[in-house]
Amino acid sequence: MLFRSPYRPQYHFSPKTGWMNDPNGMVYYAGQYHVFYQHHPASTVWGPMHWGHAVSKDLIRWEHKPIAIYPDSLGMIFSGSAVLDKMNSSGLGTVNNPPLVAMFTYHNMPGEQSGRNDYQTQGIAFSLDSGSTWTKYSGNPVIRNPGIRDFRDPKLSWWAEGSAWIVTLAVKDHIEFYGSNDLINWTKLSEFGQNIGNHGGVWECPDLFKIKDNEGVEQWVLLVSINPGAPKGGSGTQYFIGDFKSGSFIAHDTITRWIDQGADNYAGVTWSNIPESDGRRIFIGWMSNWNYANVAPTDPWRSALTLPRELSLLKNNDEWLLKSKPVNELETIIGTRSLFTG
């Protein structure tokens, strides 16, 4: 009765066993929503990070898959993202079988413990079988560390206006943007945020995307998680609305806004490759807080993800506000007691 264990949520995704934190690599492909996540399979407390993996056809019922990406000699596998390389710009697949490409942070624990500053670098892996198995790129890391202790959480996106891939990277107390034509060779483009927003803690797990406001005008949204410093203490996620031009993000104002005011939504990012016929921007976060995540009284699993949310943008006078609501798919299970039978 694995999913009947005490405190196990029945409508929020949780790992079968072991520790989970940040959702990673969310990508929609071939009729399935993929979610990867920070995972320590051998314990219910944080430890050597892997990428766990699950898939769903409806964002509600999840099928647990084998671990997708394991640590190696370059380090643990910290947070990151995944995209469909439709045109095979990376050359890691073919035009007829384009690769899914994931970018993640390598965290070299011996390097950190020895006092080095460059222990976090960015690597990639690719899949040619719809995300079932992943192969690490032989030339990793693809973005080396210039000597900064917090240099992590790459979020990939396609920048149509610049005909380039963009990586949004959390770097200590700000965001850095890198650009590439092939997902392998990267050039730093710009920085944002050193004097804007909340700086009560380290910036982490960013996301960058375009979304239309209620007047039909496209705006750019930048999500930035921060720990500590959130409204309820510990972990939370702030956001900025602005433009992305010539490789730089320019915020419309300097107001600090939070994606919500609660204590249990952190490190959330959005799915890539949602079909244009759907058109939604779908978000999911880690339903916990670093103030107490390691001591939650659950076994043999720990942590869950939030319900998936549809994000939208409301313009009210000259101010933009990010709205969220549970995805419509949840209406199909209203009145049911559980999704699990064992």
Coordinates of C-alpha atoms in Angstrom, one line a residue:
M1 CA 0.0 0.0 0.0
L2 CA 2.8 2.4 -1.0
F3 CA 0.6 5.3 -1.8
R4 CA -1.6 4.9 1.3
S5 CA 1.3 5.7 3.6
P6 CA 0.6 8.4 6.3
Y7 CA 0.5 12.0 4.9
R8 CA 0.9 10.9 1.3
P9 CA -1.0 13.4 -0.9
Q10 CA -3.3 11.7 -3.4
Y11 CA -3.6 14.5 -6.0
H12 CA -0.1 15.9 -5.9
F13 CA 2.9 14.1 -7.5
S14 CA 5.3 12.5 -5.1
P15 CA 8.1 10.1 -5.6
K16 CA 7.6 6.4 -4.9
T17 CA 10.5 6.4 -2.4
G18 CA 13.3 8.7 -1.5
W19 CA 13.9 12.4 -1.4
M20 CA 12.5 14.9 -4.0
N21 CA 12.9 18.6 -4.4
D22 CA 13.0 20.9 -7.4
P23 CA 11.0 20.0 -10.5
N24 CA 13.3 19.9 -13.6
G25 CA 13.3 19.4 -17.3
M26 CA 9.6 19.8 -17.9
V27 CA 8.9 19.2 -21.6
Y28 CA 5.8 18.0 -23.5
Y29 CA 6.5 15.5 -26.3
A30 CA 4.6 12.8 -28.2
G31 CA 1.5 13.2 -26.2
Q32 CA 3.1 13.1 -22.8
Y33 CA 4.1 15.6 -20.1
H34 CA 7.5 14.8 -18.7
V35 CA 8.5 15.9 -15.3
F36 CA 12.0 15.3 -13.9
Y37 CA 13.0 16.2 -10.4
Q38 CA 15.8 16.5 -7.9
H39 CA 16.0 13.1 -6.4
H40 CA 18.0 11.2 -3.8
P41 CA 16.9 7.6 -4.2
A42 CA 18.7 6.2 -1.2
S43 CA 17.3 8.4 1.5
T44 CA 14.4 10.6 2.6
V45 CA 16.8 13.6 3.2
W46 CA 18.7 15.6 0.7
G47 CA 21.8 13.8 -0.7
P48 CA 23.6 13.0 -4.0
M49 CA 21.3 14.4 -6.6
H50 CA 19.9 12.5 -9.6
W51 CA 17.1 13.3 -12.0
G52 CA 14.0 11.3 -11.2
H53 CA 11.4 11.0 -14.0
A54 CA 7.7 10.6 -14.4
V55 CA 5.2 11.0 -17.3
S56 CA 1.6 11.9 -17.7
K57 CA -1.0 12.2 -20.4
D58 CA -3.3 14.5 -18.4
L59 CA -1.1 16.3 -15.7
I60 CA -3.0 14.3 -13.1
R61 CA -2.2 10.6 -13.3
W62 CA 1.6 10.0 -13.3
E63 CA 3.6 7.0 -14.3
H64 CA 6.9 6.6 -12.5
K65 CA 9.9 6.0 -14.8
P66 CA 13.5 4.8 -14.0
I67 CA 16.0 7.4 -12.9
A68 CA 16.9 9.5 -16.0
I69 CA 20.3 11.1 -15.2
Y70 CA 22.8 9.9 -12.7
P71 CA 25.8 11.7 -11.0
D72 CA 29.2 11.1 -12.6
S73 CA 32.8 12.2 -12.1
L74 CA 31.9 15.8 -13.0
G75 CA 29.4 16.0 -10.1
M76 CA 25.9 15.6 -8.9
I77 CA 23.0 16.4 -11.2
F78 CA 21.5 19.6 -10.0
S79 CA 18.5 21.5 -11.4
G80 CA 17.9 22.3 -15.1
S81 CA 15.5 22.1 -18.0
A82 CA 14.7 20.3 -21.3
V83 CA 13.6 21.3 -24.8
L84 CA 12.8 19.6 -28.1
D85 CA 15.5 20.5 -30.6
K86 CA 13.1 20.5 -33.5
M87 CA 15.6 21.4 -36.2
N88 CA 18.4 19.3 -34.7
S89 CA 20.5 22.4 -34.3
S90 CA 22.7 20.5 -31.8
G91 CA 23.4 17.7 -34.3
L92 CA 22.7 15.2 -31.5
G93 CA 19.8 13.6 -33.4
T94 CA 18.5 13.9 -36.9
V95 CA 15.9 16.1 -38.6
N96 CA 13.6 13.0 -38.7
N97 CA 14.3 12.1 -35.1
P98 CA 15.1 15.4 -33.3
P99 CA 16.6 15.1 -29.9
L100 CA 15.2 16.1 -26.5
V101 CA 18.0 18.1 -25.0
A102 CA 18.4 18.6 -21.2
M103 CA 20.7 21.1 -19.6
F104 CA 21.6 20.7 -15.9
T105 CA 24.1 21.9 -13.3
Y106 CA 27.0 19.7 -12.4
H107 CA 27.8 20.2 -8.7
N108 CA 31.2 18.9 -7.8
M109 CA 31.0 18.3 -4.0
P110 CA 34.8 17.6 -3.5
G111 CA 35.5 20.9 -5.3
E112 CA 33.1 22.8 -3.0
Q113 CA 34.6 21.1 0.1
S114 CA 38.1 22.0 -0.9
G115 CA 37.2 25.6 -1.1
R116 CA 37.1 26.1 -4.8
N117 CA 34.7 28.6 -6.3
D118 CA 34.2 26.9 -9.7
Y119 CA 32.5 23.7 -8.5
Q120 CA 29.2 24.3 -10.5
T121 CA 29.2 24.0 -14.3
Q122 CA 26.5 23.3 -16.9
G123 CA 26.2 20.0 -18.8
I124 CA 23.8 18.6 -21.3
A125 CA 22.3 15.2 -22.1
F126 CA 20.0 14.1 -24.9
S127 CA 17.4 11.5 -25.7
L128 CA 16.4 10.0 -29.0
D129 CA 13.7 7.7 -27.6
S130 CA 11.1 10.2 -26.4
G131 CA 12.8 10.8 -23.1
S132 CA 13.0 7.1 -22.0
T133 CA 16.8 7.1 -21.9
W134 CA 19.4 9.8 -21.8
T135 CA 23.0 10.1 -23.0
K136 CA 25.4 12.7 -21.6
Y137 CA 27.2 14.9 -24.1
S138 CA 30.9 13.8 -24.3
G139 CA 32.1 17.4 -24.3
N140 CA 30.6 18.4 -21.0
P141 CA 30.6 20.9 -19.4
V142 CA 29.2 23.2 -22.1
I143 CA 29.3 26.3 -19.9
R144 CA 32.3 26.5 -17.5
N145 CA 32.3 28.4 -14.3
P146 CA 34.2 31.8 -14.3
G147 CA 34.8 31.5 -10.5
I148 CA 31.4 32.1 -8.9
R149 CA 30.2 29.8 -6.0
D150 CA 26.5 30.0 -7.0
F151 CA 26.3 29.4 -10.8
R152 CA 23.3 27.1 -11.6
D153 CA 19.8 26.1 -12.6
P154 CA 19.9 26.6 -16.4
K155 CA 16.4 27.2 -18.0
L156 CA 16.5 26.7 -21.8
S157 CA 14.1 28.6 -24.1
W158 CA 13.9 29.4 -27.8
W159 CA 14.2 33.2 -28.6
A160 CA 12.4 33.5 -31.9
E161 CA 13.3 37.1 -32.5
G162 CA 17.0 36.4 -32.2
S163 CA 16.8 32.9 -33.8
A164 CA 18.8 31.5 -30.9
W165 CA 18.6 29.4 -27.9
I166 CA 18.7 31.2 -24.6
V167 CA 19.8 29.9 -21.2
T168 CA 18.6 31.8 -18.1
L169 CA 21.1 31.1 -15.3
A170 CA 21.0 31.9 -11.6
V171 CA 24.3 33.5 -10.6
K172 CA 24.6 34.3 -6.9
D173 CA 22.4 37.5 -6.5
H174 CA 21.3 38.0 -10.2
I175 CA 20.5 36.4 -13.5
E176 CA 22.8 35.9 -16.5
F177 CA 21.6 35.2 -20.0
Y178 CA 23.6 33.1 -22.5
G179 CA 22.9 32.5 -26.1
S180 CA 23.7 29.7 -28.6
N181 CA 22.8 28.5 -32.1
D182 CA 23.4 24.8 -31.3
L183 CA 22.8 24.2 -27.5
I184 CA 26.5 23.3 -27.2
N185 CA 28.5 26.5 -27.7
W186 CA 27.4 29.4 -25.5
T187 CA 28.1 33.1 -25.3
K188 CA 27.2 35.3 -22.3
L189 CA 24.8 38.0 -23.4
S190 CA 23.7 40.1 -20.4
E191 CA 22.9 40.3 -16.7
F192 CA 19.8 41.3 -14.8
G193 CA 18.8 41.9 -11.2
Q194 CA 21.7 43.0 -9.0
N195 CA 19.8 46.1 -7.9
I196 CA 16.2 45.0 -8.6
G197 CA 13.9 42.7 -6.6
N198 CA 14.3 40.8 -3.3
H199 CA 17.8 39.9 -2.2
G200 CA 17.1 38.3 1.1
G201 CA 18.8 35.1 -0.1
V202 CA 20.4 33.4 -3.1
W203 CA 18.7 33.6 -6.4
E204 CA 17.8 30.1 -7.9
C205 CA 15.7 28.2 -10.5
P206 CA 14.8 31.0 -13.0
D207 CA 12.4 30.8 -16.0
L208 CA 12.0 33.1 -18.9
F209 CA 9.0 33.0 -21.3
K210 CA 6.6 35.1 -23.3
I211 CA 2.9 35.4 -22.5
K212 CA 0.0 37.5 -23.7
D213 CA -1.8 39.8 -21.2
N214 CA -5.5 40.3 -21.1
E215 CA -5.3 42.9 -23.8
G216 CA -3.6 40.4 -26.2
V217 CA -0.1 42.1 -25.9
E218 CA 2.9 39.8 -25.5
Q219 CA 5.1 40.4 -22.5
W220 CA 8.2 38.6 -21.1
V221 CA 8.0 37.1 -17.7
L222 CA 11.1 36.2 -15.6
L223 CA 10.6 33.9 -12.6
V224 CA 13.3 33.9 -9.9
S225 CA 13.1 31.7 -6.8
I226 CA 14.9 32.9 -3.7
N227 CA 16.0 31.3 -0.4
P228 CA 15.6 32.6 2.2
G229 CA 13.7 35.9 2.0
A230 CA 10.2 34.9 1.0
P231 CA 7.0 36.6 2.4
K232 CA 6.3 33.7 4.9
G233 CA 10.0 33.0 5.5
G234 CA 12.4 30.6 3.8
S235 CA 11.7 29.8 0.2
G236 CA 9.6 31.6 -2.4
T237 CA 9.4 32.8 -6.0
Q238 CA 9.4 36.4 -7.2
Y239 CA 8.7 37.5 -10.8
F240 CA 9.4 40.4 -13.1
I241 CA 7.5 41.6 -16.2
G242 CA 9.3 43.3 -19.1
D243 CA 10.9 43.0 -22.5
F244 CA 13.7 40.8 -23.8
K245 CA 15.6 42.7 -26.5
S246 CA 19.0 42.3 -28.0
G247 CA 19.7 39.5 -25.5
S248 CA 18.8 41.6 -22.4
F249 CA 15.8 41.6 -20.1
I250 CA 14.4 45.0 -19.2
A251 CA 11.8 45.1 -16.4
H252 CA 8.9 47.5 -16.7
D253 CA 9.4 48.5 -13.1
T254 CA 11.3 47.7 -9.9
I255 CA 8.4 46.4 -7.8
T256 CA 9.0 43.1 -6.1
R257 CA 6.1 40.7 -6.8
W258 CA 5.6 37.1 -5.6
I259 CA 4.0 34.3 -7.6
D260 CA 2.0 33.6 -4.4
Q261 CA 2.2 34.4 -0.7
G262 CA 2.3 30.9 0.7
A263 CA 5.2 29.0 2.2
D264 CA 5.0 25.8 0.1
N265 CA 5.7 26.7 -3.5
Y266 CA 9.4 26.9 -4.5
A267 CA 11.6 26.4 -7.5
G268 CA 8.7 26.3 -9.9
V269 CA 9.1 26.5 -13.7
T270 CA 7.0 25.9 -16.8
W271 CA 6.7 23.2 -19.4
S272 CA 8.4 23.7 -22.8
N273 CA 7.0 22.6 -26.1
I274 CA 3.3 22.9 -25.2
P275 CA 1.5 22.7 -28.6
E276 CA 0.3 26.0 -30.0
S277 CA -3.1 24.5 -30.3
D278 CA -3.2 24.3 -26.5
G279 CA -1.5 27.6 -25.9
R280 CA -1.2 27.4 -22.2
R281 CA 1.8 28.3 -20.0
I282 CA 1.7 25.5 -17.4
F283 CA 3.7 25.7 -14.2
I284 CA 4.5 23.4 -11.3
G285 CA 6.6 23.9 -8.2
W286 CA 8.1 22.0 -5.2
M287 CA 5.5 21.9 -2.5
S288 CA 7.9 22.5 0.4
N289 CA 10.2 25.0 2.0
W290 CA 13.9 24.7 3.0
N291 CA 13.0 25.8 6.5
Y292 CA 11.5 22.3 7.2
A293 CA 11.8 20.1 4.1
N294 CA 14.3 17.7 5.6
V295 CA 12.3 17.0 8.7
A296 CA 8.8 16.4 7.3
P297 CA 7.5 13.2 9.0
T298 CA 7.0 11.0 5.9
D299 CA 8.5 7.6 5.0
P300 CA 9.5 6.0 2.6
W301 CA 9.2 9.2 0.5
R302 CA 9.6 12.9 1.1
S303 CA 8.1 15.9 -0.6
A304 CA 5.5 16.5 -3.3
L305 CA 4.9 18.9 -6.2
T306 CA 2.2 21.5 -6.4
L307 CA -0.8 21.0 -8.5
P308 CA -0.1 22.1 -12.1
R309 CA -1.2 25.7 -12.7
E310 CA -2.1 27.6 -15.8
L311 CA -0.4 31.0 -15.7
S312 CA -1.9 34.1 -17.3
L313 CA -1.1 37.8 -17.2
L314 CA -3.5 40.6 -16.1
K315 CA -2.8 44.2 -17.0
N316 CA -4.5 46.6 -14.5
N317 CA -3.9 50.2 -15.5
D318 CA -0.1 50.3 -16.0
E319 CA 0.7 47.3 -13.8
W320 CA 1.0 43.7 -14.9
L321 CA 0.1 40.9 -12.4
L322 CA 0.8 37.1 -12.9
K323 CA -2.3 35.0 -12.3
S324 CA -2.5 31.3 -11.7
K325 CA -5.3 28.7 -11.5
P326 CA -5.3 24.9 -11.3
V327 CA -5.3 23.3 -14.8
N328 CA -8.7 22.4 -16.2
E329 CA -7.8 18.7 -16.3
L330 CA -8.4 18.6 -12.5
E331 CA -12.2 19.0 -13.1
T332 CA -12.2 15.4 -14.3
I333 CA -11.4 14.1 -10.8
I334 CA -13.7 16.3 -8.7
G335 CA -15.5 13.9 -6.3
T336 CA -13.0 11.1 -6.5
R337 CA -11.2 9.9 -3.4
S338 CA -7.9 8.7 -4.8
L339 CA -6.0 8.2 -7.9
F340 CA -4.1 5.2 -6.5
T341 CA -5.1 1.6 -5.9
G342 CA -2.0 0.2 -4.3

